[in-house]
PDB file of C-alpha atoms in Angstrom:
ATOM      1  CA  GLY V   1      13.908   9.721   4.086  1.00  0.00           C
ATOM      2  CA  ASN V   2      10.688   8.313   5.484  1.00  0.00           C
ATOM      3  CA  SER V   3      10.595   4.792   6.867  1.00  0.00           C
ATOM      4  CA  VAL V   4       8.292   2.491   8.811  1.00  0.00           C
ATOM      5  CA  THR V   5       9.364  -0.363  11.048  1.00  0.00           C
ATOM      6  CA  GLN V   6       6.812  -2.888  12.222  1.00  0.00           C
ATOM      7  CA  MET V   7       6.843  -6.164  14.064  1.00  0.00           C
ATOM      8  CA  GLU V   8       7.264  -8.726  11.328  1.00  0.00           C
ATOM      9  CA  GLY V   9       5.787 -11.761  12.992  1.00  0.00           C
ATOM     10  CA  PRO V  10       4.218 -14.061  12.083  1.00  0.00           C
ATOM     11  CA  VAL V  11       1.849 -13.682  15.008  1.00  0.00           C
ATOM     12  CA  THR V  12      -0.366 -16.579  16.017  1.00  0.00           C
ATOM     13  CA  LEU V  13      -3.129 -16.071  18.579  1.00  0.00           C
ATOM     14  CA  SER V  14      -6.127 -17.907  19.896  1.00  0.00           C
ATOM     15  CA  GLU V  15      -9.588 -16.451  19.370  1.00  0.00           C
ATOM     16  CA  GLU V  16     -10.476 -13.726  21.915  1.00  0.00           C
ATOM     17  CA  ALA V  17      -6.810 -13.005  22.698  1.00  0.00           C
ATOM     18  CA  PHE V  18      -5.444  -9.441  22.877  1.00  0.00           C
ATOM     19  CA  LEU V  19      -3.515  -8.226  19.854  1.00  0.00           C
ATOM     20  CA  THR V  20      -0.716  -5.697  19.630  1.00  0.00           C
ATOM     21  CA  ILE V  21       1.332  -5.096  16.498  1.00  0.00           C
ATOM     22  CA  ASN V  22       4.073  -2.549  17.029  1.00  0.00           C
ATOM     23  CA  CYS V  23       4.844   0.149  14.482  1.00  0.00           C
ATOM     24  CA  THR V  24       7.359   2.973  14.660  1.00  0.00           C
ATOM     25  CA  TYR V  25       8.230   5.516  12.000  1.00  0.00           C
ATOM     26  CA  THR V  26      10.874   7.965  10.908  1.00  0.00           C
ATOM     27  CA  ALA V  27       9.781  11.105   9.103  1.00  0.00           C
ATOM     28  CA  THR V  28      10.269  14.833   9.186  1.00  0.00           C
ATOM     29  CA  GLY V  29       7.392  16.988  10.276  1.00  0.00           C
ATOM     30  CA  TYR V  30       3.972  15.518  10.823  1.00  0.00           C
ATOM     31  CA  PRO V  31       3.087  12.587   8.595  1.00  0.00           C
ATOM     32  CA  SER V  32      -0.298  10.901   8.491  1.00  0.00           C
ATOM     33  CA  LEU V  33      -0.318   7.317   9.724  1.00  0.00           C
ATOM     34  CA  PHE V  34      -2.295   4.322   8.522  1.00  0.00           C
ATOM     35  CA  TRP V  35      -2.943   0.653   9.044  1.00  0.00           C
ATOM     36  CA  TYR V  36      -3.855  -1.331   5.951  1.00  0.00           C
ATOM     37  CA  VAL V  37      -5.072  -4.932   5.954  1.00  0.00           C
ATOM     38  CA  GLN V  38      -4.783  -7.581   3.266  1.00  0.00           C
ATOM     39  CA  TYR V  39      -7.129 -10.541   3.747  1.00  0.00           C
ATOM     40  CA  PRO V  40      -6.246 -13.807   1.993  1.00  0.00           C
ATOM     41  CA  GLY V  41      -6.863 -13.478  -1.740  1.00  0.00           C
ATOM     42  CA  GLU V  42      -7.997  -9.876  -1.493  1.00  0.00           C
ATOM     43  CA  GLY V  43      -6.535  -6.439  -2.140  1.00  0.00           C
ATOM     44  CA  LEU V  44      -5.221  -3.922   0.366  1.00  0.00           C
ATOM     45  CA  GLN V  45      -7.875  -2.136   2.392  1.00  0.00           C
ATOM     46  CA  LEU V  46      -7.533   0.858   4.661  1.00  0.00           C
ATOM     47  CA  LEU V  47      -8.259  -0.266   8.223  1.00  0.00           C
ATOM     48  CA  LEU V  48      -7.768   2.996  10.109  1.00  0.00           C
ATOM     49  CA  LYS V  49      -5.884   6.277  10.014  1.00  0.00           C
ATOM     50  CA  ALA V  50      -4.711   9.193  12.134  1.00  0.00           C
ATOM     51  CA  THR V  51      -3.675  12.474  10.616  1.00  0.00           C
ATOM     52  CA  LYS V  52      -2.241  14.359  13.600  1.00  0.00           C
ATOM     53  CA  ALA V  53      -0.522  13.733  16.905  1.00  0.00           C
ATOM     54  CA  ASP V  54      -2.656  12.165  19.669  1.00  0.00           C
ATOM     55  CA  ASP V  55      -5.398  11.230  17.203  1.00  0.00           C
ATOM     56  CA  LYS V  56      -6.828   7.755  17.681  1.00  0.00           C
ATOM     57  CA  GLY V  57      -7.920   5.840  14.625  1.00  0.00           C
ATOM     58  CA  SER V  58     -10.441   3.054  15.116  1.00  0.00           C
ATOM     59  CA  ASN V  59     -12.387   0.587  12.996  1.00  0.00           C
ATOM     60  CA  LYS V  60     -13.807  -2.935  13.414  1.00  0.00           C
ATOM     61  CA  GLY V  61     -12.604  -3.061  17.036  1.00  0.00           C
ATOM     62  CA  PHE V  62      -9.040  -2.136  16.086  1.00  0.00           C
ATOM     63  CA  GLU V  63      -7.414   0.996  17.470  1.00  0.00           C
ATOM     64  CA  ALA V  64      -4.142   2.867  17.061  1.00  0.00           C
ATOM     65  CA  THR V  65      -2.982   6.151  18.608  1.00  0.00           C
ATOM     66  CA  TYR V  66      -0.580   8.546  16.886  1.00  0.00           C
ATOM     67  CA  ARG V  67       2.220   9.118  19.415  1.00  0.00           C
ATOM     68  CA  LYS V  68       4.536  11.868  18.264  1.00  0.00           C
ATOM     69  CA  GLU V  69       6.814  11.623  21.304  1.00  0.00           C
ATOM     70  CA  THR V  70       7.599   7.955  20.644  1.00  0.00           C
ATOM     71  CA  THR V  71       7.041   8.093  16.850  1.00  0.00           C
ATOM     72  CA  SER V  72       4.724   5.118  17.145  1.00  0.00           C
ATOM     73  CA  PHE V  73       1.350   3.927  15.892  1.00  0.00           C
ATOM     74  CA  HIS V  74       0.785   0.519  17.480  1.00  0.00           C
ATOM     75  CA  LEU V  75      -2.263  -1.486  16.394  1.00  0.00           C
ATOM     76  CA  GLU V  76      -4.399  -3.071  19.128  1.00  0.00           C
ATOM     77  CA  LYS V  77      -7.528  -5.147  19.394  1.00  0.00           C
ATOM     78  CA  GLY V  78      -8.989  -6.405  22.615  1.00  0.00           C
ATOM     79  CA  SER V  79     -10.426  -9.683  21.345  1.00  0.00           C
ATOM     80  CA  VAL V  80      -9.406 -11.094  17.980  1.00  0.00           C
ATOM     81  CA  GLN V  81     -11.549 -13.353  15.816  1.00  0.00           C
ATOM     82  CA  VAL V  82     -10.634 -15.998  13.274  1.00  0.00           C
ATOM     83  CA  SER V  83     -11.846 -13.593  10.582  1.00  0.00           C
ATOM     84  CA  ASP V  84      -9.094 -11.130  11.568  1.00  0.00           C
ATOM     85  CA  SER V  85      -6.475 -13.467  10.093  1.00  0.00           C
ATOM     86  CA  ALA V  86      -4.688 -11.358   7.488  1.00  0.00           C
ATOM     87  CA  VAL V  87      -1.506  -9.399   6.782  1.00  0.00           C
ATOM     88  CA  TYR V  88      -1.395  -5.978   8.447  1.00  0.00           C
ATOM     89  CA  PHE V  89       0.702  -3.119   7.081  1.00  0.00           C
ATOM     90  CA  CYS V  90       1.622   0.060   8.880  1.00  0.00           C
ATOM     91  CA  ALA V  91       2.173   3.020   6.564  1.00  0.00           C
ATOM     92  CA  LEU V  92       2.811   6.720   6.536  1.00  0.00           C
ATOM     93  CA  SER V  93       2.047   9.477   4.103  1.00  0.00           C
ATOM     94  CA  HIS V  94       3.812  12.784   4.006  1.00  0.00           C
ATOM     95  CA  GLY V  95       2.234  15.177   1.602  1.00  0.00           C
ATOM     96  CA  SER V  96       4.920  16.421  -0.741  1.00  0.00           C
ATOM     97  CA  GLY V  97       4.718  18.534  -3.841  1.00  0.00           C
ATOM     98  CA  GLY V  98       1.094  19.486  -3.314  1.00  0.00           C
ATOM     99  CA  SER V  99      -1.330  16.583  -3.478  1.00  0.00           C
ATOM    100  CA  ASN V 100       1.141  13.695  -3.584  1.00  0.00           C
ATOM    101  CA  TYR V 101       0.333  11.428  -0.662  1.00  0.00           C
ATOM    102  CA  LYS V 102       2.387   8.416  -1.624  1.00  0.00           C
ATOM    103  CA  LEU V 103       2.544   5.756   1.058  1.00  0.00           C
ATOM    104  CA  THR V 104       5.636   4.328   2.715  1.00  0.00           C
ATOM    105  CA  PHE V 105       4.868   0.869   4.096  1.00  0.00           C
ATOM    106  CA  GLY V 106       6.288  -1.393   6.742  1.00  0.00           C
ATOM    107  CA  LYS V 107       7.118  -4.985   5.813  1.00  0.00           C
ATOM    108  CA  GLY V 108       3.778  -6.355   6.991  1.00  0.00           C
ATOM    109  CA  THR V 109       2.778  -8.670   9.837  1.00  0.00           C
ATOM    110  CA  LEU V 110       0.988 -11.941   9.189  1.00  0.00           C
ATOM    111  CA  LEU V 111      -1.652 -12.596  11.844  1.00  0.00           C
ATOM    112  CA  THR V 112      -3.211 -16.029  12.218  1.00  0.00           C
ATOM    113  CA  VAL V 113      -6.053 -16.480  14.684  1.00  0.00           C
ATOM    114  CA  ASN V 114      -6.931 -20.039  15.651  1.00  0.00           C
ATOM    115  CA  PRO V 115     -10.362 -21.076  16.928  1.00  0.00           C
TER     116      PRO V 115
ATOM    117  CA  GLY C   1     -19.868   1.264  -7.242  1.00  0.00           C
ATOM    118  CA  ALA C   2     -16.995  -0.242  -9.202  1.00  0.00           C
ATOM    119  CA  GLY C   3     -13.637  -0.325  -7.528  1.00  0.00           C
ATOM    120  CA  VAL C   4     -10.153  -0.094  -8.979  1.00  0.00           C
ATOM    121  CA  SER C   5      -9.605  -2.790 -11.564  1.00  0.00           C
ATOM    122  CA  GLN C   6      -6.340  -4.120 -12.932  1.00  0.00           C
ATOM    123  CA  SER C   7      -5.543  -6.376 -15.835  1.00  0.00           C
ATOM    124  CA  PRO C   8      -4.299  -8.929 -16.374  1.00  0.00           C
ATOM    125  CA  SER C   9      -4.597 -10.516 -12.955  1.00  0.00           C
ATOM    126  CA  ASN C  10      -1.674 -12.797 -13.739  1.00  0.00           C
ATOM    127  CA  LYS C  11       1.067 -12.480 -16.333  1.00  0.00           C
ATOM    128  CA  VAL C  12       3.853 -14.917 -17.041  1.00  0.00           C
ATOM    129  CA  THR C  13       6.496 -13.693 -19.449  1.00  0.00           C
ATOM    130  CA  GLU C  14       9.928 -14.698 -20.626  1.00  0.00           C
ATOM    131  CA  LYS C  15      12.970 -12.727 -19.614  1.00  0.00           C
ATOM    132  CA  GLY C  16      13.663  -9.984 -22.135  1.00  0.00           C
ATOM    133  CA  LYS C  17      10.057  -9.494 -23.244  1.00  0.00           C
ATOM    134  CA  ASP C  18       8.064  -6.293 -22.730  1.00  0.00           C
ATOM    135  CA  VAL C  19       4.868  -6.260 -20.661  1.00  0.00           C
ATOM    136  CA  GLU C  20       2.030  -3.792 -20.161  1.00  0.00           C
ATOM    137  CA  LEU C  21      -0.043  -3.663 -17.017  1.00  0.00           C
ATOM    138  CA  ARG C  22      -3.308  -1.774 -16.943  1.00  0.00           C
ATOM    139  CA  CYS C  23      -5.129   0.077 -14.185  1.00  0.00           C
ATOM    140  CA  ASP C  24      -8.682   1.434 -14.313  1.00  0.00           C
ATOM    141  CA  PRO C  25      -9.152   3.752 -11.341  1.00  0.00           C
ATOM    142  CA  ILE C  26     -12.438   4.637  -9.723  1.00  0.00           C
ATOM    143  CA  SER C  27     -14.293   7.123 -11.904  1.00  0.00           C
ATOM    144  CA  GLY C  28     -13.542  10.707 -10.935  1.00  0.00           C
ATOM    145  CA  HIS C  29     -10.465   9.921  -8.872  1.00  0.00           C
ATOM    146  CA  THR C  30      -7.782  12.418  -9.803  1.00  0.00           C
ATOM    147  CA  ALA C  31      -4.771  10.842  -8.094  1.00  0.00           C
ATOM    148  CA  LEU C  32      -3.362   7.487  -9.160  1.00  0.00           C
ATOM    149  CA  TYR C  33      -0.458   5.565  -7.652  1.00  0.00           C
ATOM    150  CA  TRP C  34       1.475   2.479  -8.674  1.00  0.00           C
ATOM    151  CA  TYR C  35       3.161   0.287  -6.069  1.00  0.00           C
ATOM    152  CA  ARG C  36       5.071  -2.969  -6.227  1.00  0.00           C
ATOM    153  CA  GLN C  37       4.839  -5.786  -3.689  1.00  0.00           C
ATOM    154  CA  SER C  38       7.670  -8.282  -3.657  1.00  0.00           C
ATOM    155  CA  LEU C  39       8.970 -10.766  -1.113  1.00  0.00           C
ATOM    156  CA  GLY C  40      12.335  -9.132  -0.736  1.00  0.00           C
ATOM    157  CA  GLN C  41      11.374  -5.460  -0.810  1.00  0.00           C
ATOM    158  CA  GLY C  42       7.855  -5.386   0.607  1.00  0.00           C
ATOM    159  CA  LEU C  43       5.505  -2.696  -0.696  1.00  0.00           C
ATOM    160  CA  GLU C  44       7.249   0.076  -2.618  1.00  0.00           C
ATOM    161  CA  PHE C  45       5.968   3.224  -4.280  1.00  0.00           C
ATOM    162  CA  LEU C  46       6.672   3.464  -8.003  1.00  0.00           C
ATOM    163  CA  ILE C  47       4.960   6.505  -9.510  1.00  0.00           C
ATOM    164  CA  TYR C  48       2.247   9.081  -8.790  1.00  0.00           C
ATOM    165  CA  PHE C  49      -0.135  10.698 -11.281  1.00  0.00           C
ATOM    166  CA  GLN C  50      -2.248  13.786 -10.789  1.00  0.00           C
ATOM    167  CA  GLY C  51      -4.519  13.905 -13.777  1.00  0.00           C
ATOM    168  CA  ASN C  52      -2.404  12.908 -16.758  1.00  0.00           C
ATOM    169  CA  SER C  53       0.892  14.209 -15.445  1.00  0.00           C
ATOM    170  CA  ALA C  54       3.380  12.319 -13.287  1.00  0.00           C
ATOM    171  CA  PRO C  55       5.072  14.773 -10.930  1.00  0.00           C
ATOM    172  CA  ASP C  56       6.700  11.974  -8.928  1.00  0.00           C
ATOM    173  CA  LYS C  57       8.437   9.110 -10.704  1.00  0.00           C
ATOM    174  CA  SER C  58      11.024   8.670  -7.986  1.00  0.00           C
ATOM    175  CA  GLY C  59      10.146   5.046  -7.257  1.00  0.00           C
ATOM    176  CA  LEU C  60      10.644   3.657 -10.759  1.00  0.00           C
ATOM    177  CA  PRO C  61      13.576   1.247 -10.317  1.00  0.00           C
ATOM    178  CA  SER C  62      15.162   1.699 -13.739  1.00  0.00           C
ATOM    179  CA  ASP C  63      14.621   3.284 -17.140  1.00  0.00           C
ATOM    180  CA  ARG C  64      13.053   0.016 -18.281  1.00  0.00           C
ATOM    181  CA  PHE C  65       9.963   1.091 -16.349  1.00  0.00           C
ATOM    182  CA  SER C  66       7.580   3.727 -17.662  1.00  0.00           C
ATOM    183  CA  ALA C  67       3.968   4.657 -17.144  1.00  0.00           C
ATOM    184  CA  GLU C  68       1.369   6.880 -18.687  1.00  0.00           C
ATOM    185  CA  ARG C  69      -2.149   7.967 -17.929  1.00  0.00           C
ATOM    186  CA  THR C  70      -4.651   9.131 -20.502  1.00  0.00           C
ATOM    187  CA  GLY C  71      -7.896  11.077 -20.161  1.00  0.00           C
ATOM    188  CA  GLY C  72      -7.296  11.405 -16.456  1.00  0.00           C
ATOM    189  CA  SER C  73      -8.382   7.796 -16.155  1.00  0.00           C
ATOM    190  CA  VAL C  74      -6.715   4.590 -17.337  1.00  0.00           C
ATOM    191  CA  SER C  75      -3.031   4.105 -16.611  1.00  0.00           C
ATOM    192  CA  THR C  76      -0.555   1.695 -18.171  1.00  0.00           C
ATOM    193  CA  LEU C  77       2.690   0.586 -16.561  1.00  0.00           C
ATOM    194  CA  THR C  78       5.180  -0.743 -19.109  1.00  0.00           C
ATOM    195  CA  ILE C  79       8.235  -2.816 -18.293  1.00  0.00           C
ATOM    196  CA  GLN C  80      10.691  -3.279 -21.141  1.00  0.00           C
ATOM    197  CA  ARG C  81      13.174  -6.142 -21.419  1.00  0.00           C
ATOM    198  CA  THR C  82      11.820  -7.805 -18.283  1.00  0.00           C
ATOM    199  CA  GLN C  83      14.225  -9.343 -15.780  1.00  0.00           C
ATOM    200  CA  GLN C  84      13.590 -11.997 -13.147  1.00  0.00           C
ATOM    201  CA  GLU C  85      13.876  -9.406 -10.392  1.00  0.00           C
ATOM    202  CA  ASP C  86      10.817  -7.680 -11.875  1.00  0.00           C
ATOM    203  CA  SER C  87       8.665 -10.571 -10.666  1.00  0.00           C
ATOM    204  CA  ALA C  88       6.235  -9.087  -8.131  1.00  0.00           C
ATOM    205  CA  VAL C  89       2.644  -8.046  -7.624  1.00  0.00           C
ATOM    206  CA  TYR C  90       1.999  -4.619  -9.130  1.00  0.00           C
ATOM    207  CA  LEU C  91      -0.685  -2.654  -7.322  1.00  0.00           C
ATOM    208  CA  CYS C  92      -2.577   0.383  -8.464  1.00  0.00           C
ATOM    209  CA  ALA C  93      -4.438   2.765  -6.161  1.00  0.00           C
ATOM    210  CA  SER C  94      -6.579   5.823  -6.786  1.00  0.00           C
ATOM    211  CA  SER C  95      -7.670   8.638  -4.570  1.00  0.00           C
ATOM    212  CA  PRO C  96     -10.378  11.290  -4.870  1.00  0.00           C
ATOM    213  CA  ARG C  97      -9.559  14.975  -4.507  1.00  0.00           C
ATOM    214  CA  GLN C  98     -11.805  15.317  -1.461  1.00  0.00           C
ATOM    215  CA  GLU C  99     -10.368  12.330   0.422  1.00  0.00           C
ATOM    216  CA  ILE C 100      -6.676  12.804  -0.072  1.00  0.00           C
ATOM    217  CA  TYR C 101      -5.725  10.319   2.646  1.00  0.00           C
ATOM    218  CA  GLU C 102      -7.840   7.496   1.306  1.00  0.00           C
ATOM    219  CA  GLN C 103      -6.232   5.314  -1.339  1.00  0.00           C
ATOM    220  CA  TYR C 104      -8.371   2.584  -2.870  1.00  0.00           C
ATOM    221  CA  PHE C 105      -6.318  -0.335  -4.074  1.00  0.00           C
ATOM    222  CA  GLY C 106      -6.927  -2.677  -6.962  1.00  0.00           C
ATOM    223  CA  PRO C 107      -6.430  -6.448  -6.706  1.00  0.00           C
ATOM    224  CA  GLY C 108      -3.028  -6.271  -8.387  1.00  0.00           C
ATOM    225  CA  THR C 109      -1.284  -7.944 -11.299  1.00  0.00           C
ATOM    226  CA  ARG C 110       1.015 -10.821 -10.409  1.00  0.00           C
ATOM    227  CA  LEU C 111       3.957 -10.728 -12.811  1.00  0.00           C
ATOM    228  CA  THR C 112       6.237 -13.738 -13.128  1.00  0.00           C
ATOM    229  CA  VAL C 113       9.328 -13.480 -15.301  1.00  0.00           C
ATOM    230  CA  THR C 114      10.788 -16.857 -16.264  1.00  0.00           C
TER     231      THR C 114
END
């Protein structure tokens, strides 16, 4: 079946540091890949997505590239801010049975950014 | 516009009792998903609705769990004879037909079984 493995952390960085959170997946065919973010006290929000190989998703300074050859979708940001402190989830969706795009999530990575 | 809403936000119940959790999706969203977020298992898919039918119930952990959706809108997740391992945050998400990859999540219901 489908699965997602991500760096569990926690990750603690200083403001303006470079961020990488690794994510690899197992799936048949060509899933769509996502990063979701959960800020303290808030619900899950879609951060970025990529729906085919070599696509780059980007939003709010975050980027991730869909690498089919390494089955990876690592999240990066060049300069993190305190406001980026949150839990980040890597996920995949593999359309099955028509319009069912249920998500399979990684365990989540807690990021804390200190001033 | 209004997002996905869930009620109650918190529910504490005694072991063995039944509970109902409610999800109001974004108006017009045809797809609705339930997920569960727990410390041990992370985020897990429970059930998927398209309109009022549930073609994928593969994530429901036992026959104590059931869900329905009426009028293509509100959904209720029911847990019968609750157990302590049911304690988790239950999340609902909806998705419009034209943005199949975009799931909008509600704030969740935190269920504690004592």
